[in-house]
Amino acid sequence: MDTGRAAHSAGEEIPAPVPAPGPGGDRTPCAERTGPGGDRTPRAEHTDPVPFTPDTLLWDMAGDIRVLLYLPAALVLQVAHPAVGAGVDEHSVFRTDPWGRARRSLDSLQLWVYGGDRAVEEGRRLRRLHRDIKGTDTRGRPYHALTPAYYAWVHATGFPVFLRAAEYLFRPFDEEGERRLHAEARRLGRILGIRERDMPGSVEEFRTYFDAVVREELERTAVVEELLDPRRLVPPPDGAGAVLRLLWPVLRPALLRLQVFVTKGLLPPVARERLDVTWTARDERRLRLLGRVVRTVVPRLPERFRYLPVAYAARRAARA
């Protein structure tokens, strides 16, 4: 199962891997229990989630403007699950208020990582928001947004997409970095109120879990079809000026083609195959070329342009 390691073309430049940084990973305290034969084995205790700090990987990645390129791939993975897709199809305003929906999602994500103590309350708010979302999925099964398996899947889509984004748009992780990122993803899950037993405990367990969900659950739902359609109608951004509104009929097709192209490329290959998403060798070369441009340009931007507002403010406050 491929959760983010794409093969490199022969002769193509391969960026140096990112080593795992210092402290800041999974900090859930553990107690010891006596196992068979009297040996001591760790047992996770229930603790309050620990807010993210500047020594974590997500502190650098989650607020970087490149999130605008890779977040749609996670969304496609989420709504490819029949229960999640049905919930979004029936209860979301992504069709009638796409820009507002995207802005609120980004603001929430930023709070998870950069909100400090507010992160936990944001996780609670999201659970309250999803309390009444229920219905029947495309397979005739009743669903509820807070069903543990479904809620955990929405969170789980972040890890493989972070790996894909790192390989193409940042720098790929080495093995230790992947384990560190997975530990931080579990930490994020606790902030969102996901139970320990509903999150794979290791990278290896995650790969087995992800492969099983893709193989047994995912399908090309109606929402997936819409998100991967570059011809869909999207209004100008909220508050757009007269010039942008005038040019929008020309800009929209090009922007949507780019967004759909990057989204398809950042889907894990096993998910692309399951969802019948076409991806050619030429597409792969084009995405890698785009990635090299992004990796060259974005790190040279001033911090206030490189990071989204909540992330930029948190980074400044942390330095102060």
Coordinates of C-alpha atoms in Angstrom, one line a residue:
M1 CA 0.0 0.0 0.0
D2 CA 1.4 3.4 -1.0
T3 CA 0.6 6.2 1.4
G4 CA 3.0 8.7 -0.1
R5 CA 6.1 7.3 -1.6
A6 CA 6.0 7.7 -5.4
A7 CA 8.7 6.2 -7.5
H8 CA 11.2 8.7 -8.9
S9 CA 11.9 8.8 -12.6
A10 CA 15.4 7.7 -13.7
G11 CA 17.8 10.6 -13.7
E12 CA 15.4 13.0 -12.0
E13 CA 16.7 15.1 -9.2
I14 CA 15.5 13.8 -5.8
P15 CA 15.3 16.3 -3.0
A16 CA 17.1 15.5 0.2
P17 CA 14.9 13.9 2.9
V18 CA 13.8 15.8 5.9
P19 CA 15.3 14.2 9.1
A20 CA 13.1 14.0 12.2
P21 CA 13.5 17.1 14.4
G22 CA 13.9 17.3 18.1
P23 CA 11.2 16.8 20.8
G24 CA 7.5 17.5 20.1
G25 CA 5.9 14.3 18.9
D26 CA 3.5 12.0 20.6
R27 CA 3.5 13.0 24.2
T28 CA 0.8 10.9 25.7
P29 CA 2.1 9.7 29.1
C30 CA 2.1 5.9 29.6
A31 CA 1.6 3.8 32.6
E32 CA 3.0 0.3 32.9
R33 CA 1.0 -2.8 33.3
T34 CA 2.2 -6.3 34.1
G35 CA 2.0 -8.5 31.0
P36 CA 2.2 -12.3 30.7
G37 CA 5.2 -13.6 32.6
G38 CA 5.5 -10.5 34.7
D39 CA 7.0 -8.3 32.1
R40 CA 6.2 -4.6 32.1
T41 CA 4.4 -3.2 29.0
P42 CA 3.3 0.4 28.3
R43 CA -0.3 1.3 28.5
A44 CA -1.6 4.7 27.3
E45 CA -3.4 6.8 30.0
H46 CA -6.2 9.1 29.3
T47 CA -4.8 12.7 29.2
D48 CA -5.8 16.0 27.9
P49 CA -4.5 16.7 24.4
V50 CA -1.2 18.6 24.2
P51 CA -1.3 21.8 22.1
F52 CA 1.3 22.0 19.2
T53 CA 4.4 24.0 19.7
P54 CA 7.2 25.3 17.3
D55 CA 9.3 22.2 17.7
T56 CA 6.8 20.1 15.7
L57 CA 6.6 19.2 12.0
L58 CA 3.0 20.3 11.7
W59 CA 3.9 23.8 13.0
D60 CA 6.0 24.3 9.9
M61 CA 3.7 22.6 7.4
A62 CA 0.1 23.1 8.3
G63 CA 0.1 26.9 8.0
D64 CA 2.3 27.2 5.0
I65 CA 0.5 28.5 1.9
R66 CA 1.2 25.2 0.2
V67 CA -1.7 23.8 2.2
L68 CA -3.9 25.4 -0.4
L69 CA -2.5 23.0 -2.9
Y70 CA -2.6 19.7 -1.0
L71 CA -5.7 20.1 1.2
P72 CA -8.1 19.2 -1.6
A73 CA -6.5 15.8 -2.0
A74 CA -7.4 15.0 1.6
L75 CA -10.9 16.2 1.0
V76 CA -11.3 13.9 -1.9
L77 CA -10.1 10.9 0.2
Q78 CA -12.6 11.9 2.9
V79 CA -15.7 12.2 0.6
A80 CA -14.8 9.0 -1.2
H81 CA -16.0 7.1 1.8
P82 CA -19.7 6.6 1.2
A83 CA -20.8 7.7 4.7
V84 CA -18.6 10.9 4.6
G85 CA -19.6 11.6 1.0
A86 CA -23.3 11.3 1.9
G87 CA -22.9 13.6 4.9
V88 CA -21.2 16.3 2.8
D89 CA -23.6 15.8 -0.1
E90 CA -26.7 16.2 2.1
H91 CA -25.5 18.6 4.8
S92 CA -22.6 20.7 3.5
V93 CA -22.9 24.2 1.9
F94 CA -19.8 23.5 -0.4
R95 CA -22.0 24.0 -3.5
T96 CA -23.8 27.2 -2.4
D97 CA -21.0 28.8 -0.4
P98 CA -17.7 27.2 -1.6
W99 CA -15.5 30.1 -0.5
G100 CA -17.0 30.5 2.9
R101 CA -16.9 26.7 3.4
A102 CA -13.2 26.7 2.4
R103 CA -12.3 29.6 4.6
R104 CA -14.0 28.1 7.7
S105 CA -12.3 24.8 7.1
L106 CA -8.9 26.5 6.8
D107 CA -9.5 28.6 9.9
S108 CA -10.5 25.5 11.9
L109 CA -7.4 23.6 10.7
Q110 CA -5.1 26.5 11.7
L111 CA -6.6 26.5 15.2
W112 CA -5.9 22.8 15.6
V113 CA -2.2 23.4 15.2
Y114 CA -1.6 27.0 16.1
G115 CA -4.4 27.7 18.6
G116 CA -2.7 26.6 21.8
D117 CA -5.4 26.1 24.4
R118 CA -8.0 27.1 21.9
A119 CA -7.2 24.0 19.8
V120 CA -9.0 21.7 22.3
E121 CA -12.1 23.8 22.4
E122 CA -12.1 23.9 18.5
G123 CA -12.1 20.1 18.6
R124 CA -15.1 20.1 20.9
R125 CA -16.9 22.7 18.7
L126 CA -16.5 20.5 15.7
R127 CA -17.9 17.5 17.5
R128 CA -20.9 19.6 18.6
L129 CA -21.3 20.9 15.0
H130 CA -21.5 17.3 13.7
R131 CA -23.8 16.0 16.4
D132 CA -26.9 16.1 14.2
I133 CA -25.4 15.1 10.9
K134 CA -26.9 11.7 10.0
G135 CA -28.7 9.9 7.2
T136 CA -28.2 6.9 4.8
D137 CA -25.2 6.4 2.6
T138 CA -25.1 5.2 -1.0
R139 CA -25.0 1.6 0.2
G140 CA -28.2 2.0 2.2
R141 CA -26.4 2.0 5.5
P142 CA -27.3 4.5 8.2
Y143 CA -24.5 6.8 9.1
H144 CA -23.8 9.4 11.8
A145 CA -21.0 11.9 11.4
L146 CA -19.6 11.0 14.8
T147 CA -19.6 7.3 14.3
P148 CA -16.0 6.6 15.4
A149 CA -14.9 4.8 12.3
Y150 CA -16.2 7.6 10.0
Y151 CA -14.9 10.4 12.1
A152 CA -11.5 8.7 12.4
W153 CA -11.3 8.3 8.7
V154 CA -11.7 12.0 8.1
H155 CA -8.8 12.6 10.4
A156 CA -6.7 9.8 8.9
T157 CA -6.7 11.2 5.4
G158 CA -4.3 13.9 6.6
F159 CA -1.3 11.7 7.2
P160 CA -0.9 10.2 3.6
V161 CA -1.6 13.5 2.0
F162 CA 1.0 15.2 4.2
L163 CA 3.5 12.6 3.0
R164 CA 2.6 13.2 -0.6
A165 CA 2.8 17.0 -0.2
A166 CA 6.2 16.6 1.5
E167 CA 7.5 14.6 -1.4
Y168 CA 6.4 16.9 -4.2
L169 CA 6.0 20.4 -2.6
F170 CA 8.4 20.4 0.4
R171 CA 11.0 17.7 0.9
P172 CA 10.3 14.0 1.4
F173 CA 10.6 12.6 4.9
D174 CA 13.1 9.9 5.8
E175 CA 11.7 6.9 7.8
E176 CA 12.3 8.6 11.2
G177 CA 10.5 11.7 9.9
E178 CA 7.5 9.6 8.8
R179 CA 7.2 8.1 12.2
R180 CA 7.4 11.5 13.8
L181 CA 4.7 12.8 11.5
H182 CA 2.5 9.9 12.3
A183 CA 2.9 10.5 16.1
E184 CA 1.9 14.1 15.5
A185 CA -1.1 13.0 13.5
R186 CA -2.2 10.9 16.4
R187 CA -1.7 13.9 18.7
L188 CA -3.9 15.9 16.4
G189 CA -6.5 13.2 16.5
R190 CA -6.7 13.5 20.3
I191 CA -7.3 17.3 19.9
L192 CA -10.2 16.4 17.6
G193 CA -11.6 14.0 20.2
I194 CA -10.7 10.8 18.4
R195 CA -10.2 7.8 20.7
E196 CA -6.8 6.2 20.9
R197 CA -8.1 2.8 19.8
D198 CA -9.6 4.3 16.6
M199 CA -6.1 5.5 15.4
P200 CA -3.5 3.2 14.1
G201 CA -0.6 3.0 16.6
S202 CA 2.3 2.9 14.1
V203 CA 3.2 3.7 10.5
E204 CA 2.9 0.0 9.7
E205 CA -0.5 -0.3 11.3
F206 CA -1.6 2.8 9.4
R207 CA -0.6 1.4 6.1
T208 CA -2.6 -1.8 6.7
Y209 CA -5.6 0.3 7.9
F210 CA -5.5 2.7 5.0
D211 CA -5.2 -0.1 2.4
A212 CA -8.2 -1.9 3.9
V213 CA -10.4 1.2 3.9
V214 CA -9.4 2.1 0.3
R215 CA -10.1 -1.5 -0.8
E216 CA -13.3 -2.1 1.1
E217 CA -15.0 1.2 1.5
L218 CA -13.9 4.0 -1.0
E219 CA -15.9 4.7 -4.1
R220 CA -16.2 7.4 -6.6
T221 CA -19.1 9.2 -4.9
A222 CA -21.1 12.1 -6.3
V223 CA -19.0 14.6 -4.3
V224 CA -15.8 13.0 -5.6
E225 CA -17.1 13.5 -9.2
E226 CA -17.8 17.2 -8.5
L227 CA -14.4 17.9 -6.8
L228 CA -12.5 16.3 -9.7
D229 CA -14.5 18.1 -12.4
P230 CA -12.5 21.1 -13.7
R231 CA -15.6 22.4 -15.5
R232 CA -17.7 22.8 -12.3
L233 CA -19.2 26.2 -11.7
V234 CA -17.5 28.2 -8.9
P235 CA -18.4 31.8 -8.3
P236 CA -15.8 34.5 -7.8
P237 CA -14.3 34.7 -4.3
D238 CA -16.3 36.5 -1.7
G239 CA -15.5 40.2 -1.7
A240 CA -13.9 40.0 -5.1
G241 CA -13.4 43.4 -6.8
A242 CA -14.9 44.5 -10.0
V243 CA -11.8 43.6 -12.0
L244 CA -11.6 40.1 -10.6
R245 CA -15.3 39.5 -11.2
L246 CA -14.8 40.7 -14.8
L247 CA -11.9 38.4 -15.4
W248 CA -13.3 35.4 -13.5
P249 CA -14.9 33.6 -16.5
V250 CA -11.4 33.5 -18.0
L251 CA -9.4 32.7 -14.8
R252 CA -11.8 30.1 -13.4
P253 CA -11.2 27.3 -16.0
A254 CA -7.4 27.7 -15.7
L255 CA -7.4 27.7 -11.9
L256 CA -9.8 24.8 -11.6
R257 CA -7.7 22.7 -14.1
L258 CA -4.6 23.4 -12.0
Q259 CA -6.4 22.5 -8.8
V260 CA -7.8 19.3 -10.1
F261 CA -4.4 18.3 -11.6
V262 CA -2.6 18.8 -8.3
T263 CA -5.4 17.1 -6.4
K264 CA -5.2 14.0 -8.6
G265 CA -1.4 13.9 -8.4
L266 CA -1.3 14.1 -4.6
L267 CA -3.8 11.3 -4.1
P268 CA -2.0 8.1 -3.0
P269 CA -1.7 5.8 -6.1
V270 CA -3.7 3.1 -4.5
A271 CA -6.6 5.6 -4.0
R272 CA -6.3 6.8 -7.6
E273 CA -6.6 3.3 -8.8
R274 CA -9.6 2.6 -6.6
L275 CA -11.3 5.8 -7.7
D276 CA -10.5 5.3 -11.4
V277 CA -8.5 8.5 -11.6
T278 CA -6.4 8.7 -14.7
W279 CA -2.7 9.6 -14.1
T280 CA -0.1 9.3 -16.9
A281 CA 3.7 9.3 -16.9
R282 CA 3.5 12.8 -18.5
D283 CA 1.2 14.0 -15.7
E284 CA 3.8 12.7 -13.2
R285 CA 6.6 14.6 -14.9
R286 CA 4.5 17.8 -15.0
L287 CA 3.7 17.5 -11.3
R288 CA 7.3 17.0 -10.4
L289 CA 8.3 20.0 -12.5
L290 CA 5.6 22.1 -10.7
G291 CA 6.9 20.8 -7.4
R292 CA 10.4 21.9 -8.1
V293 CA 9.1 25.4 -8.9
V294 CA 7.1 25.5 -5.7
R295 CA 10.0 24.3 -3.6
T296 CA 12.2 27.0 -5.1
V297 CA 9.8 29.9 -4.8
V298 CA 7.8 29.5 -1.6
P299 CA 10.7 29.2 0.9
R300 CA 12.0 32.5 -0.5
L301 CA 8.8 34.4 0.3
P302 CA 8.7 36.7 3.3
E303 CA 7.1 34.9 6.3
R304 CA 4.0 37.0 6.2
F305 CA 3.3 35.9 2.7
R306 CA 4.4 32.3 3.2
Y307 CA 2.1 31.5 6.1
L308 CA -1.6 31.9 6.5
P309 CA -2.7 34.7 9.0
V310 CA -3.3 32.5 12.1
A311 CA -0.1 30.6 11.5
Y312 CA 1.9 33.8 10.9
A313 CA 0.6 35.4 14.1
A314 CA 1.3 32.3 16.2
R315 CA 4.8 32.0 14.8
R316 CA 5.5 35.6 15.6
A317 CA 4.1 35.2 19.1
A318 CA 6.1 32.1 19.7
R319 CA 9.4 33.9 18.8
A320 CA 8.5 36.8 21.1

